[in-house]
PDB file of C-alpha atoms in Angstrom:
ATOM      1  CA  MET A   8      12.821   0.641  27.934  1.00  0.00           C
ATOM      2  CA  ARG A   9       9.621   0.978  26.102  1.00  0.00           C
ATOM      3  CA  GLY A  10       7.744   4.189  27.166  1.00  0.00           C
ATOM      4  CA  ASP A  11      10.989   5.988  28.102  1.00  0.00           C
ATOM      5  CA  LEU A  12      11.901   9.263  26.553  1.00  0.00           C
ATOM      6  CA  GLU A  13      15.312  10.917  26.795  1.00  0.00           C
ATOM      7  CA  ALA A  14      16.211  14.608  26.913  1.00  0.00           C
ATOM      8  CA  HIS A  15      19.103  16.787  27.959  1.00  0.00           C
ATOM      9  CA  VAL A  16      18.743  19.486  30.670  1.00  0.00           C
ATOM     10  CA  ALA A  17      21.765  21.656  31.622  1.00  0.00           C
ATOM     11  CA  GLY A  18      23.982  19.040  29.958  1.00  0.00           C
ATOM     12  CA  LYS A  19      22.481  16.224  31.902  1.00  0.00           C
ATOM     13  CA  ARG A  20      20.836  13.189  30.360  1.00  0.00           C
ATOM     14  CA  VAL A  21      17.319  12.802  31.727  1.00  0.00           C
ATOM     15  CA  VAL A  22      15.066   9.776  31.148  1.00  0.00           C
ATOM     16  CA  CYS A  23      11.346  10.543  31.319  1.00  0.00           C
ATOM     17  CA  ARG A  24       9.177   7.659  32.299  1.00  0.00           C
ATOM     18  CA  PRO A  25       5.358   7.980  32.930  1.00  0.00           C
ATOM     19  CA  GLU A  26       5.101   9.825  36.300  1.00  0.00           C
ATOM     20  CA  ARG A  27       8.739   9.808  37.117  1.00  0.00           C
ATOM     21  CA  VAL A  28      11.899  11.581  36.125  1.00  0.00           C
ATOM     22  CA  TYR A  29      15.354   9.836  36.378  1.00  0.00           C
ATOM     23  CA  ASP A  30      18.864  11.193  35.810  1.00  0.00           C
ATOM     24  CA  GLU A  31      21.658   9.502  34.179  1.00  0.00           C
ATOM     25  CA  CYS A  32      22.443   7.386  37.351  1.00  0.00           C
ATOM     26  CA  GLY A  33      18.929   6.118  37.463  1.00  0.00           C
ATOM     27  CA  ALA A  34      18.133   8.124  40.619  1.00  0.00           C
ATOM     28  CA  LEU A  35      14.810   9.882  41.007  1.00  0.00           C
ATOM     29  CA  GLY A  36      15.422  13.416  39.667  1.00  0.00           C
ATOM     30  CA  ALA A  37      18.305  14.763  41.897  1.00  0.00           C
ATOM     31  CA  GLY A  38      19.207  18.268  41.891  1.00  0.00           C
ATOM     32  CA  ASP A  39      17.212  20.752  39.987  1.00  0.00           C
ATOM     33  CA  HIS A  40      13.887  19.071  40.380  1.00  0.00           C
ATOM     34  CA  ASP A  41      11.804  21.838  38.486  1.00  0.00           C
ATOM     35  CA  SER A  42      13.964  21.749  35.341  1.00  0.00           C
ATOM     36  CA  LEU A  43      13.817  17.932  35.315  1.00  0.00           C
ATOM     37  CA  ARG A  44      10.114  17.939  35.803  1.00  0.00           C
ATOM     38  CA  ALA A  45       9.573  20.723  33.182  1.00  0.00           C
ATOM     39  CA  GLU A  46      11.501  18.778  30.557  1.00  0.00           C
ATOM     40  CA  CYS A  47       9.680  15.577  31.359  1.00  0.00           C
ATOM     41  CA  ALA A  48       6.306  17.464  31.128  1.00  0.00           C
ATOM     42  CA  ARG A  49       7.332  18.862  27.720  1.00  0.00           C
ATOM     43  CA  ILE A  50       8.114  15.506  26.213  1.00  0.00           C
ATOM     44  CA  ARG A  51       5.565  13.434  28.056  1.00  0.00           C
ATOM     45  CA  PRO A  52       2.711  13.870  25.401  1.00  0.00           C
ATOM     46  CA  ALA A  53       4.726  11.594  23.069  1.00  0.00           C
ATOM     47  CA  LEU A  54       4.208   8.698  25.555  1.00  0.00           C
ATOM     48  CA  THR A  55       0.606   8.370  24.304  1.00  0.00           C
ATOM     49  CA  ASP A  56       2.143   7.523  20.860  1.00  0.00           C
ATOM     50  CA  LEU A  57       4.534   4.785  22.436  1.00  0.00           C
ATOM     51  CA  ASP A  58       1.806   3.153  24.644  1.00  0.00           C
ATOM     52  CA  PRO A  59      -1.548   3.798  23.041  1.00  0.00           C
ATOM     53  CA  ASP A  60      -3.402   1.766  25.681  1.00  0.00           C
ATOM     54  CA  PRO A  61      -3.049   3.555  28.969  1.00  0.00           C
ATOM     55  CA  ARG A  62      -5.062   0.807  30.708  1.00  0.00           C
ATOM     56  CA  ARG A  63      -2.036  -1.155  30.836  1.00  0.00           C
ATOM     57  CA  GLY A  64      -0.654   1.139  33.359  1.00  0.00           C
ATOM     58  CA  ARG A  65       2.677   2.637  34.274  1.00  0.00           C
ATOM     59  CA  ALA A  66       4.328  -0.797  35.025  1.00  0.00           C
ATOM     60  CA  TYR A  67       3.528  -1.951  31.568  1.00  0.00           C
ATOM     61  CA  ALA A  68       4.977   1.192  29.989  1.00  0.00           C
ATOM     62  CA  THR A  69       8.186   0.987  31.844  1.00  0.00           C
ATOM     63  CA  GLY A  70       8.644  -2.700  31.329  1.00  0.00           C
ATOM     64  CA  MET A  71       8.766  -3.187  35.326  1.00  0.00           C
ATOM     65  CA  ASN A  72       6.116  -6.025  35.560  1.00  0.00           C
ATOM     66  CA  THR A  73       8.515  -8.992  35.886  1.00  0.00           C
ATOM     67  CA  ARG A  74      10.459  -7.005  38.604  1.00  0.00           C
ATOM     68  CA  VAL A  75       7.360  -6.357  40.599  1.00  0.00           C
ATOM     69  CA  PHE A  76       6.089  -9.902  40.163  1.00  0.00           C
ATOM     70  CA  ARG A  77       9.327 -11.327  41.515  1.00  0.00           C
ATOM     71  CA  MET A  78       9.589  -8.831  44.377  1.00  0.00           C
ATOM     72  CA  SER A  79       9.535 -10.643  47.789  1.00  0.00           C
ATOM     73  CA  PHE A  80       6.015 -10.148  49.424  1.00  0.00           C
ATOM     74  CA  ALA A  81       7.707 -10.407  52.775  1.00  0.00           C
ATOM     75  CA  LYS A  82       9.794  -7.274  52.078  1.00  0.00           C
ATOM     76  CA  VAL A  83       6.720  -5.224  51.052  1.00  0.00           C
ATOM     77  CA  TYR A  84       4.432  -6.527  54.039  1.00  0.00           C
ATOM     78  CA  PRO A  85       6.237  -4.412  56.768  1.00  0.00           C
ATOM     79  CA  LEU A  86       5.456  -1.347  54.382  1.00  0.00           C
ATOM     80  CA  TYR A  87       1.802  -2.162  54.449  1.00  0.00           C
ATOM     81  CA  VAL A  88       1.800  -2.600  58.049  1.00  0.00           C
ATOM     82  CA  GLN A  89       3.675   0.668  58.686  1.00  0.00           C
ATOM     83  CA  LYS A  90       1.287   2.503  56.426  1.00  0.00           C
ATOM     84  CA  ALA A  91      -1.694   1.194  58.327  1.00  0.00           C
ATOM     85  CA  GLU A  92      -0.173   1.746  61.750  1.00  0.00           C
ATOM     86  CA  LYS A  93       0.657   5.380  61.031  1.00  0.00           C
ATOM     87  CA  LYS A  94      -3.038   5.908  60.462  1.00  0.00           C
ATOM     88  CA  GLY A  95      -3.983   4.131  63.724  1.00  0.00           C
ATOM     89  CA  ARG A  96      -4.838   0.834  62.261  1.00  0.00           C
ATOM     90  CA  THR A  97      -3.327  -2.574  63.332  1.00  0.00           C
ATOM     91  CA  ARG A  98      -1.205  -5.286  61.931  1.00  0.00           C
ATOM     92  CA  ALA A  99      -4.161  -7.709  62.584  1.00  0.00           C
ATOM     93  CA  GLU A 100      -6.312  -5.542  60.252  1.00  0.00           C
ATOM     94  CA  VAL A 101      -3.646  -5.666  57.570  1.00  0.00           C
ATOM     95  CA  ASP A 102      -3.617  -9.417  58.000  1.00  0.00           C
ATOM     96  CA  GLU A 103      -7.491  -9.602  57.796  1.00  0.00           C
ATOM     97  CA  VAL A 104      -7.450  -7.654  54.572  1.00  0.00           C
ATOM     98  CA  ILE A 105      -4.730  -9.733  52.992  1.00  0.00           C
ATOM     99  CA  GLU A 106      -6.375 -13.036  54.166  1.00  0.00           C
ATOM    100  CA  TRP A 107      -9.736 -11.889  52.643  1.00  0.00           C
ATOM    101  CA  LEU A 108      -8.311 -11.186  49.313  1.00  0.00           C
ATOM    102  CA  THR A 109      -6.124 -14.289  49.040  1.00  0.00           C
ATOM    103  CA  GLY A 110      -8.247 -16.820  50.856  1.00  0.00           C
ATOM    104  CA  PHE A 111      -5.316 -17.687  53.213  1.00  0.00           C
ATOM    105  CA  ASP A 112      -5.589 -18.308  56.951  1.00  0.00           C
ATOM    106  CA  ASP A 113      -3.028 -16.977  59.441  1.00  0.00           C
ATOM    107  CA  ALA A 114      -0.814 -19.894  59.191  1.00  0.00           C
ATOM    108  CA  ASP A 115      -0.646 -19.555  55.376  1.00  0.00           C
ATOM    109  CA  LEU A 116       0.114 -16.029  55.450  1.00  0.00           C
ATOM    110  CA  GLN A 117       2.951 -16.430  58.066  1.00  0.00           C
ATOM    111  CA  ARG A 118       4.349 -19.313  56.005  1.00  0.00           C
ATOM    112  CA  HIS A 119       4.432 -17.051  52.790  1.00  0.00           C
ATOM    113  CA  LEU A 120       6.221 -14.325  54.903  1.00  0.00           C
ATOM    114  CA  ALA A 121       8.685 -16.772  56.388  1.00  0.00           C
ATOM    115  CA  ASP A 122       9.453 -18.238  52.989  1.00  0.00           C
ATOM    116  CA  GLY A 123      10.043 -14.832  51.302  1.00  0.00           C
ATOM    117  CA  THR A 124       7.383 -15.746  48.665  1.00  0.00           C
ATOM    118  CA  SER A 125       7.265 -13.531  45.623  1.00  0.00           C
ATOM    119  CA  PHE A 126       4.088 -11.784  44.565  1.00  0.00           C
ATOM    120  CA  GLU A 127       3.894 -14.099  41.598  1.00  0.00           C
ATOM    121  CA  ASP A 128       3.994 -17.184  43.758  1.00  0.00           C
ATOM    122  CA  LEU A 129       1.817 -15.683  46.519  1.00  0.00           C
ATOM    123  CA  PHE A 130      -1.037 -15.048  44.213  1.00  0.00           C
ATOM    124  CA  ALA A 131      -0.612 -18.306  42.256  1.00  0.00           C
ATOM    125  CA  ASP A 132      -1.187 -20.161  45.641  1.00  0.00           C
ATOM    126  CA  ALA A 133      -4.184 -17.863  46.512  1.00  0.00           C
ATOM    127  CA  GLN A 134      -7.807 -18.378  45.959  1.00  0.00           C
ATOM    128  CA  LEU A 135      -8.844 -14.901  45.217  1.00  0.00           C
ATOM    129  CA  ASN A 136     -12.115 -13.760  46.880  1.00  0.00           C
ATOM    130  CA  PRO A 137     -14.969 -13.783  44.639  1.00  0.00           C
ATOM    131  CA  ASN A 138     -15.872 -10.064  45.649  1.00  0.00           C
ATOM    132  CA  ALA A 139     -12.331  -9.004  44.617  1.00  0.00           C
ATOM    133  CA  SER A 140     -13.740  -7.727  41.271  1.00  0.00           C
ATOM    134  CA  LEU A 141     -15.660  -5.232  43.386  1.00  0.00           C
ATOM    135  CA  ILE A 142     -12.542  -3.261  44.184  1.00  0.00           C
ATOM    136  CA  LYS A 143     -12.523  -0.151  42.224  1.00  0.00           C
ATOM    137  CA  GLY A 144     -10.424   2.887  42.286  1.00  0.00           C
ATOM    138  CA  VAL A 145      -7.000   4.454  41.356  1.00  0.00           C
ATOM    139  CA  VAL A 146      -3.716   3.232  42.503  1.00  0.00           C
ATOM    140  CA  CYS A 147      -0.513   4.826  41.284  1.00  0.00           C
ATOM    141  CA  GLY A 148      -2.605   6.728  38.720  1.00  0.00           C
ATOM    142  CA  VAL A 149      -4.140   3.505  37.181  1.00  0.00           C
ATOM    143  CA  ARG A 150      -7.659   2.300  37.623  1.00  0.00           C
ATOM    144  CA  VAL A 151      -7.412  -1.192  39.119  1.00  0.00           C
ATOM    145  CA  GLU A 152     -10.360  -2.498  37.337  1.00  0.00           C
ATOM    146  CA  GLU A 153      -9.032  -1.607  33.982  1.00  0.00           C
ATOM    147  CA  LEU A 154      -5.665  -3.437  34.307  1.00  0.00           C
ATOM    148  CA  GLU A 155      -5.291  -6.090  31.712  1.00  0.00           C
ATOM    149  CA  ASP A 156      -2.648  -8.112  33.395  1.00  0.00           C
ATOM    150  CA  PRO A 157      -4.284 -10.405  35.938  1.00  0.00           C
ATOM    151  CA  LEU A 158      -1.300 -10.550  38.273  1.00  0.00           C
ATOM    152  CA  MET A 159      -0.656  -6.791  38.247  1.00  0.00           C
ATOM    153  CA  GLN A 160      -4.391  -6.363  38.927  1.00  0.00           C
ATOM    154  CA  LYS A 161      -4.295  -8.687  41.906  1.00  0.00           C
ATOM    155  CA  ILE A 162      -1.290  -6.715  43.315  1.00  0.00           C
ATOM    156  CA  ARG A 163      -3.014  -3.470  42.782  1.00  0.00           C
ATOM    157  CA  TYR A 164      -6.082  -4.941  44.475  1.00  0.00           C
ATOM    158  CA  LEU A 165      -3.870  -5.543  47.567  1.00  0.00           C
ATOM    159  CA  ASP A 166      -2.486  -1.996  47.400  1.00  0.00           C
ATOM    160  CA  LYS A 167      -5.958  -0.551  47.096  1.00  0.00           C
ATOM    161  CA  LEU A 168      -7.289  -2.513  50.174  1.00  0.00           C
ATOM    162  CA  VAL A 169      -4.254  -1.410  52.254  1.00  0.00           C
ATOM    163  CA  ASP A 170      -4.879   2.275  51.013  1.00  0.00           C
ATOM    164  CA  GLU A 171      -8.541   2.028  52.072  1.00  0.00           C
ATOM    165  CA  LEU A 172      -7.475   0.638  55.482  1.00  0.00           C
ATOM    166  CA  ALA A 173      -5.020   3.429  55.968  1.00  0.00           C
ATOM    167  CA  LYS A 174      -7.664   6.084  54.930  1.00  0.00           C
ATOM    168  CA  GLY A 175      -9.819   4.913  57.816  1.00  0.00           C
ATOM    169  CA  LYS A 176     -12.601   3.136  55.931  1.00  0.00           C
ATOM    170  CA  ALA A 177     -14.727   0.739  57.864  1.00  0.00           C
ATOM    171  CA  MET A 178     -13.649  -2.834  57.510  1.00  0.00           C
ATOM    172  CA  GLN A 179     -17.086  -3.876  56.309  1.00  0.00           C
ATOM    173  CA  GLN A 180     -16.632  -1.436  53.425  1.00  0.00           C
ATOM    174  CA  ILE A 181     -13.047  -2.581  52.747  1.00  0.00           C
ATOM    175  CA  LEU A 182     -14.097  -6.238  52.620  1.00  0.00           C
ATOM    176  CA  ARG A 183     -16.867  -5.519  50.232  1.00  0.00           C
ATOM    177  CA  THR A 184     -19.534  -7.095  52.540  1.00  0.00           C
ATOM    178  CA  PRO A 185     -23.269  -6.267  52.035  1.00  0.00           C
TER     179      PRO A 185
END
């Protein structure tokens, strides 16, 4: 894939992708993590030459955009709820954040969850909140306001809102209300 670099550590083929190290089976660095990560760190500077525009983000560099876009929102939603609930927030608050961003009401959100809608179709059906452009910050090492792919940016907006919810921010701040 574009952005991947290969190396060999202790006779084992290692693929270095931005931010992650995979062994020949595609599993996240099994075994000797230190040597795998050290080798990846040694060859990572060459990634700048392969993908000169870091604003495109890790997903662009690894060619994973279409996979993320086709991922079922219904499969990720419970993880959003779990993350929020671990920090004392509620499912209703997660729903409120999603509904604010997408313009859906509760019935629309439940329909998308029941239908197993992909992120691509979810955001195609959404009317993005006009204040969504006020969402700033870093998700997965990438600044959401600098992402060039509009769909990836919307997905990262949602990730950022759930992160802020889990970190205990006030709902008024999360929803960017004056």
